[in-house]
Amino acid sequence: MPTPQDTFRNAANSPAARQAADTARSMAEDAGDAAERFSDKAGAQFAKAQDRAQTMAADAQDMAVDAYDEAHAAVRRNPLAAIGIALGIGFLFGALTTARR
């Protein structure tokens, strides 16, 4: 009568077990290849997103500099209006943030 170890050894060396092991190895290789392709594509997408973000940040910085230059020029052209607008905004902000009792 075969022992459990003999039965296991015979099952492990059977053609079905060898085919299952070969299939598992093949699937592991395919999964590794797919992971590598995904990693390459993800890296490329990340690089594109990074470039786009840098472009957008540069554009935003340029817009901020332009707005500052325009505001500075407007204040130089009409300083009294600028002071009046600043006082009005300060008063409005103070009125909105002051706690009412």
mmCIF file with all atom_site columns, C-alpha atoms in Angstrom:
data_model
loop_
_atom_site.group_PDB
_atom_site.id
_atom_site.type_symbol
_atom_site.label_atom_id
_atom_site.label_alt_id
_atom_site.label_comp_id
_atom_site.label_asym_id
_atom_site.label_entity_id
_atom_site.label_seq_id
_atom_site.pdbx_PDB_ins_code
_atom_site.Cartn_x
_atom_site.Cartn_y
_atom_site.Cartn_z
_atom_site.occupancy
_atom_site.B_iso_or_equiv
_atom_site.pdbx_formal_charge
_atom_site.auth_seq_id
_atom_site.auth_comp_id
_atom_site.auth_asym_id
_atom_site.auth_atom_id
_atom_site.pdbx_PDB_model_num
ATOM 1   C CA . MET A 1 1   ? 0.000   0.000   0.000   1.00 0.00 ? 1   MET A CA 1
ATOM 2   C CA . PRO A 1 2   ? 1.456   3.402   -0.988  1.00 0.00 ? 2   PRO A CA 1
ATOM 3   C CA . THR A 1 3   ? 2.170   5.910   1.710   1.00 0.00 ? 3   THR A CA 1
ATOM 4   C CA . PRO A 1 4   ? 0.739   9.440   1.571   1.00 0.00 ? 4   PRO A CA 1
ATOM 5   C CA . GLN A 1 5   ? 4.195   10.694  0.644   1.00 0.00 ? 5   GLN A CA 1
ATOM 6   C CA . ASP A 1 6   ? 4.372   8.305   -2.317  1.00 0.00 ? 6   ASP A CA 1
ATOM 7   C CA . THR A 1 7   ? 0.927   9.404   -3.452  1.00 0.00 ? 7   THR A CA 1
ATOM 8   C CA . PHE A 1 8   ? 1.932   13.059  -3.229  1.00 0.00 ? 8   PHE A CA 1
ATOM 9   C CA . ARG A 1 9   ? 5.227   12.408  -5.074  1.00 0.00 ? 9   ARG A CA 1
ATOM 10  C CA . ASN A 1 10  ? 3.390   10.566  -7.851  1.00 0.00 ? 10  ASN A CA 1
ATOM 11  C CA . ALA A 1 11  ? 0.816   13.371  -8.133  1.00 0.00 ? 11  ALA A CA 1
ATOM 12  C CA . ALA A 1 12  ? 3.523   16.037  -8.203  1.00 0.00 ? 12  ALA A CA 1
ATOM 13  C CA . ASN A 1 13  ? 5.388   14.228  -10.989 1.00 0.00 ? 13  ASN A CA 1
ATOM 14  C CA . SER A 1 14  ? 2.291   13.563  -13.070 1.00 0.00 ? 14  SER A CA 1
ATOM 15  C CA . PRO A 1 15  ? 1.940   15.128  -16.530 1.00 0.00 ? 15  PRO A CA 1
ATOM 16  C CA . ALA A 1 16  ? -0.973  17.269  -15.296 1.00 0.00 ? 16  ALA A CA 1
ATOM 17  C CA . ALA A 1 17  ? 1.135   18.659  -12.423 1.00 0.00 ? 17  ALA A CA 1
ATOM 18  C CA . ARG A 1 18  ? 4.024   19.441  -14.785 1.00 0.00 ? 18  ARG A CA 1
ATOM 19  C CA . GLN A 1 19  ? 1.644   21.129  -17.220 1.00 0.00 ? 19  GLN A CA 1
ATOM 20  C CA . ALA A 1 20  ? 0.112   23.159  -14.372 1.00 0.00 ? 20  ALA A CA 1
ATOM 21  C CA . ALA A 1 21  ? 3.594   24.248  -13.229 1.00 0.00 ? 21  ALA A CA 1
ATOM 22  C CA . ASP A 1 22  ? 4.547   25.227  -16.787 1.00 0.00 ? 22  ASP A CA 1
ATOM 23  C CA . THR A 1 23  ? 1.296   27.181  -17.151 1.00 0.00 ? 23  THR A CA 1
ATOM 24  C CA . ALA A 1 24  ? 1.915   28.942  -13.840 1.00 0.00 ? 24  ALA A CA 1
ATOM 25  C CA . ARG A 1 25  ? 5.459   29.899  -14.927 1.00 0.00 ? 25  ARG A CA 1
ATOM 26  C CA . SER A 1 26  ? 4.145   31.159  -18.266 1.00 0.00 ? 26  SER A CA 1
ATOM 27  C CA . MET A 1 27  ? 1.426   33.198  -16.546 1.00 0.00 ? 27  MET A CA 1
ATOM 28  C CA . ALA A 1 28  ? 3.976   34.661  -14.124 1.00 0.00 ? 28  ALA A CA 1
ATOM 29  C CA . GLU A 1 29  ? 6.190   35.709  -17.050 1.00 0.00 ? 29  GLU A CA 1
ATOM 30  C CA . ASP A 1 30  ? 3.182   37.223  -18.850 1.00 0.00 ? 30  ASP A CA 1
ATOM 31  C CA . ALA A 1 31  ? 2.205   39.088  -15.689 1.00 0.00 ? 31  ALA A CA 1
ATOM 32  C CA . GLY A 1 32  ? 5.758   40.396  -15.333 1.00 0.00 ? 32  GLY A CA 1
ATOM 33  C CA . ASP A 1 33  ? 5.754   41.556  -18.967 1.00 0.00 ? 33  ASP A CA 1
ATOM 34  C CA . ALA A 1 34  ? 2.369   43.229  -18.503 1.00 0.00 ? 34  ALA A CA 1
ATOM 35  C CA . ALA A 1 35  ? 3.574   44.941  -15.327 1.00 0.00 ? 35  ALA A CA 1
ATOM 36  C CA . GLU A 1 36  ? 6.651   46.213  -17.159 1.00 0.00 ? 36  GLU A CA 1
ATOM 37  C CA . ARG A 1 37  ? 4.534   47.553  -20.054 1.00 0.00 ? 37  ARG A CA 1
ATOM 38  C CA . PHE A 1 38  ? 2.144   49.185  -17.599 1.00 0.00 ? 38  PHE A CA 1
ATOM 39  C CA . SER A 1 39  ? 5.042   50.722  -15.708 1.00 0.00 ? 39  SER A CA 1
ATOM 40  C CA . ASP A 1 40  ? 6.494   52.122  -18.940 1.00 0.00 ? 40  ASP A CA 1
ATOM 41  C CA . LYS A 1 41  ? 3.132   53.588  -19.974 1.00 0.00 ? 41  LYS A CA 1
ATOM 42  C CA . ALA A 1 42  ? 2.500   54.974  -16.492 1.00 0.00 ? 42  ALA A CA 1
ATOM 43  C CA . GLY A 1 43  ? 5.953   56.549  -16.500 1.00 0.00 ? 43  GLY A CA 1
ATOM 44  C CA . ALA A 1 44  ? 5.276   58.151  -19.877 1.00 0.00 ? 44  ALA A CA 1
ATOM 45  C CA . GLN A 1 45  ? 1.899   59.442  -18.703 1.00 0.00 ? 45  GLN A CA 1
ATOM 46  C CA . PHE A 1 46  ? 3.491   60.814  -15.531 1.00 0.00 ? 46  PHE A CA 1
ATOM 47  C CA . ALA A 1 47  ? 6.139   62.603  -17.593 1.00 0.00 ? 47  ALA A CA 1
ATOM 48  C CA . LYS A 1 48  ? 3.431   64.120  -19.805 1.00 0.00 ? 48  LYS A CA 1
ATOM 49  C CA . ALA A 1 49  ? 1.425   65.231  -16.774 1.00 0.00 ? 49  ALA A CA 1
ATOM 50  C CA . GLN A 1 50  ? 4.540   66.687  -15.170 1.00 0.00 ? 50  GLN A CA 1
ATOM 51  C CA . ASP A 1 51  ? 5.383   68.649  -18.332 1.00 0.00 ? 51  ASP A CA 1
ATOM 52  C CA . ARG A 1 52  ? 1.793   69.906  -18.568 1.00 0.00 ? 52  ARG A CA 1
ATOM 53  C CA . ALA A 1 53  ? 1.826   70.974  -14.901 1.00 0.00 ? 53  ALA A CA 1
ATOM 54  C CA . GLN A 1 54  ? 5.111   72.815  -15.370 1.00 0.00 ? 54  GLN A CA 1
ATOM 55  C CA . THR A 1 55  ? 3.722   74.584  -18.438 1.00 0.00 ? 55  THR A CA 1
ATOM 56  C CA . MET A 1 56  ? 0.572   75.565  -16.566 1.00 0.00 ? 56  MET A CA 1
ATOM 57  C CA . ALA A 1 57  ? 2.609   76.820  -13.595 1.00 0.00 ? 57  ALA A CA 1
ATOM 58  C CA . ALA A 1 58  ? 4.787   78.927  -15.893 1.00 0.00 ? 58  ALA A CA 1
ATOM 59  C CA . ASP A 1 59  ? 1.678   80.338  -17.605 1.00 0.00 ? 59  ASP A CA 1
ATOM 60  C CA . ALA A 1 60  ? 0.109   81.167  -14.234 1.00 0.00 ? 60  ALA A CA 1
ATOM 61  C CA . GLN A 1 61  ? 3.291   82.886  -13.104 1.00 0.00 ? 61  GLN A CA 1
ATOM 62  C CA . ASP A 1 62  ? 3.380   84.939  -16.318 1.00 0.00 ? 62  ASP A CA 1
ATOM 63  C CA . MET A 1 63  ? -0.259  85.933  -15.824 1.00 0.00 ? 63  MET A CA 1
ATOM 64  C CA . ALA A 1 64  ? 0.441   86.983  -12.222 1.00 0.00 ? 64  ALA A CA 1
ATOM 65  C CA . VAL A 1 65  ? 3.408   89.102  -13.289 1.00 0.00 ? 65  VAL A CA 1
ATOM 66  C CA . ASP A 1 66  ? 1.310   90.730  -16.029 1.00 0.00 ? 66  ASP A CA 1
ATOM 67  C CA . ALA A 1 67  ? -1.522  91.461  -13.572 1.00 0.00 ? 67  ALA A CA 1
ATOM 68  C CA . TYR A 1 68  ? 0.956   92.958  -11.099 1.00 0.00 ? 68  TYR A CA 1
ATOM 69  C CA . ASP A 1 69  ? 2.468   95.143  -13.808 1.00 0.00 ? 69  ASP A CA 1
ATOM 70  C CA . GLU A 1 70  ? -0.975  96.338  -14.907 1.00 0.00 ? 70  GLU A CA 1
ATOM 71  C CA . ALA A 1 71  ? -2.019  97.113  -11.322 1.00 0.00 ? 71  ALA A CA 1
ATOM 72  C CA . HIS A 1 72  ? 1.236   98.937  -10.681 1.00 0.00 ? 72  HIS A CA 1
ATOM 73  C CA . ALA A 1 73  ? 0.770   101.029 -13.831 1.00 0.00 ? 73  ALA A CA 1
ATOM 74  C CA . ALA A 1 74  ? -2.846  101.831 -12.888 1.00 0.00 ? 74  ALA A CA 1
ATOM 75  C CA . VAL A 1 75  ? -1.800  102.984 -9.400  1.00 0.00 ? 75  VAL A CA 1
ATOM 76  C CA . ARG A 1 76  ? 0.919   105.190 -10.915 1.00 0.00 ? 76  ARG A CA 1
ATOM 77  C CA . ARG A 1 77  ? -1.598  106.754 -13.329 1.00 0.00 ? 77  ARG A CA 1
ATOM 78  C CA . ASN A 1 78  ? -4.212  107.488 -10.668 1.00 0.00 ? 78  ASN A CA 1
ATOM 79  C CA . PRO A 1 79  ? -2.917  107.167 -7.090  1.00 0.00 ? 79  PRO A CA 1
ATOM 80  C CA . LEU A 1 80  ? -5.916  108.841 -5.378  1.00 0.00 ? 80  LEU A CA 1
ATOM 81  C CA . ALA A 1 81  ? -8.390  106.401 -6.918  1.00 0.00 ? 81  ALA A CA 1
ATOM 82  C CA . ALA A 1 82  ? -6.158  103.502 -5.846  1.00 0.00 ? 82  ALA A CA 1
ATOM 83  C CA . ILE A 1 83  ? -6.084  104.783 -2.263  1.00 0.00 ? 83  ILE A CA 1
ATOM 84  C CA . GLY A 1 84  ? -9.868  105.240 -2.269  1.00 0.00 ? 84  GLY A CA 1
ATOM 85  C CA . ILE A 1 85  ? -10.454 101.737 -3.606  1.00 0.00 ? 85  ILE A CA 1
ATOM 86  C CA . ALA A 1 86  ? -8.042  100.265 -1.032  1.00 0.00 ? 86  ALA A CA 1
ATOM 87  C CA . LEU A 1 87  ? -9.798  102.117 1.809   1.00 0.00 ? 87  LEU A CA 1
ATOM 88  C CA . GLY A 1 88  ? -13.210 100.958 0.573   1.00 0.00 ? 88  GLY A CA 1
ATOM 89  C CA . ILE A 1 89  ? -12.114 97.332  0.331   1.00 0.00 ? 89  ILE A CA 1
ATOM 90  C CA . GLY A 1 90  ? -10.489 97.527  3.773   1.00 0.00 ? 90  GLY A CA 1
ATOM 91  C CA . PHE A 1 91  ? -13.629 99.013  5.294   1.00 0.00 ? 91  PHE A CA 1
ATOM 92  C CA . LEU A 1 92  ? -15.837 96.364  3.651   1.00 0.00 ? 92  LEU A CA 1
ATOM 93  C CA . PHE A 1 93  ? -13.546 93.544  4.776   1.00 0.00 ? 93  PHE A CA 1
ATOM 94  C CA . GLY A 1 94  ? -13.446 94.925  8.331   1.00 0.00 ? 94  GLY A CA 1
ATOM 95  C CA . ALA A 1 95  ? -17.219 95.249  8.424   1.00 0.00 ? 95  ALA A CA 1
ATOM 96  C CA . LEU A 1 96  ? -17.710 91.684  7.235   1.00 0.00 ? 96  LEU A CA 1
ATOM 97  C CA . THR A 1 97  ? -15.222 90.140  9.648   1.00 0.00 ? 97  THR A CA 1
ATOM 98  C CA . THR A 1 98  ? -16.113 92.129  12.756  1.00 0.00 ? 98  THR A CA 1
ATOM 99  C CA . ALA A 1 99  ? -18.154 90.152  15.244  1.00 0.00 ? 99  ALA A CA 1
ATOM 100 C CA . ARG A 1 100 ? -21.489 91.788  16.013  1.00 0.00 ? 100 ARG A CA 1
ATOM 101 C CA . ARG A 1 101 ? -22.597 91.729  19.602  1.00 0.00 ? 101 ARG A CA 1
#
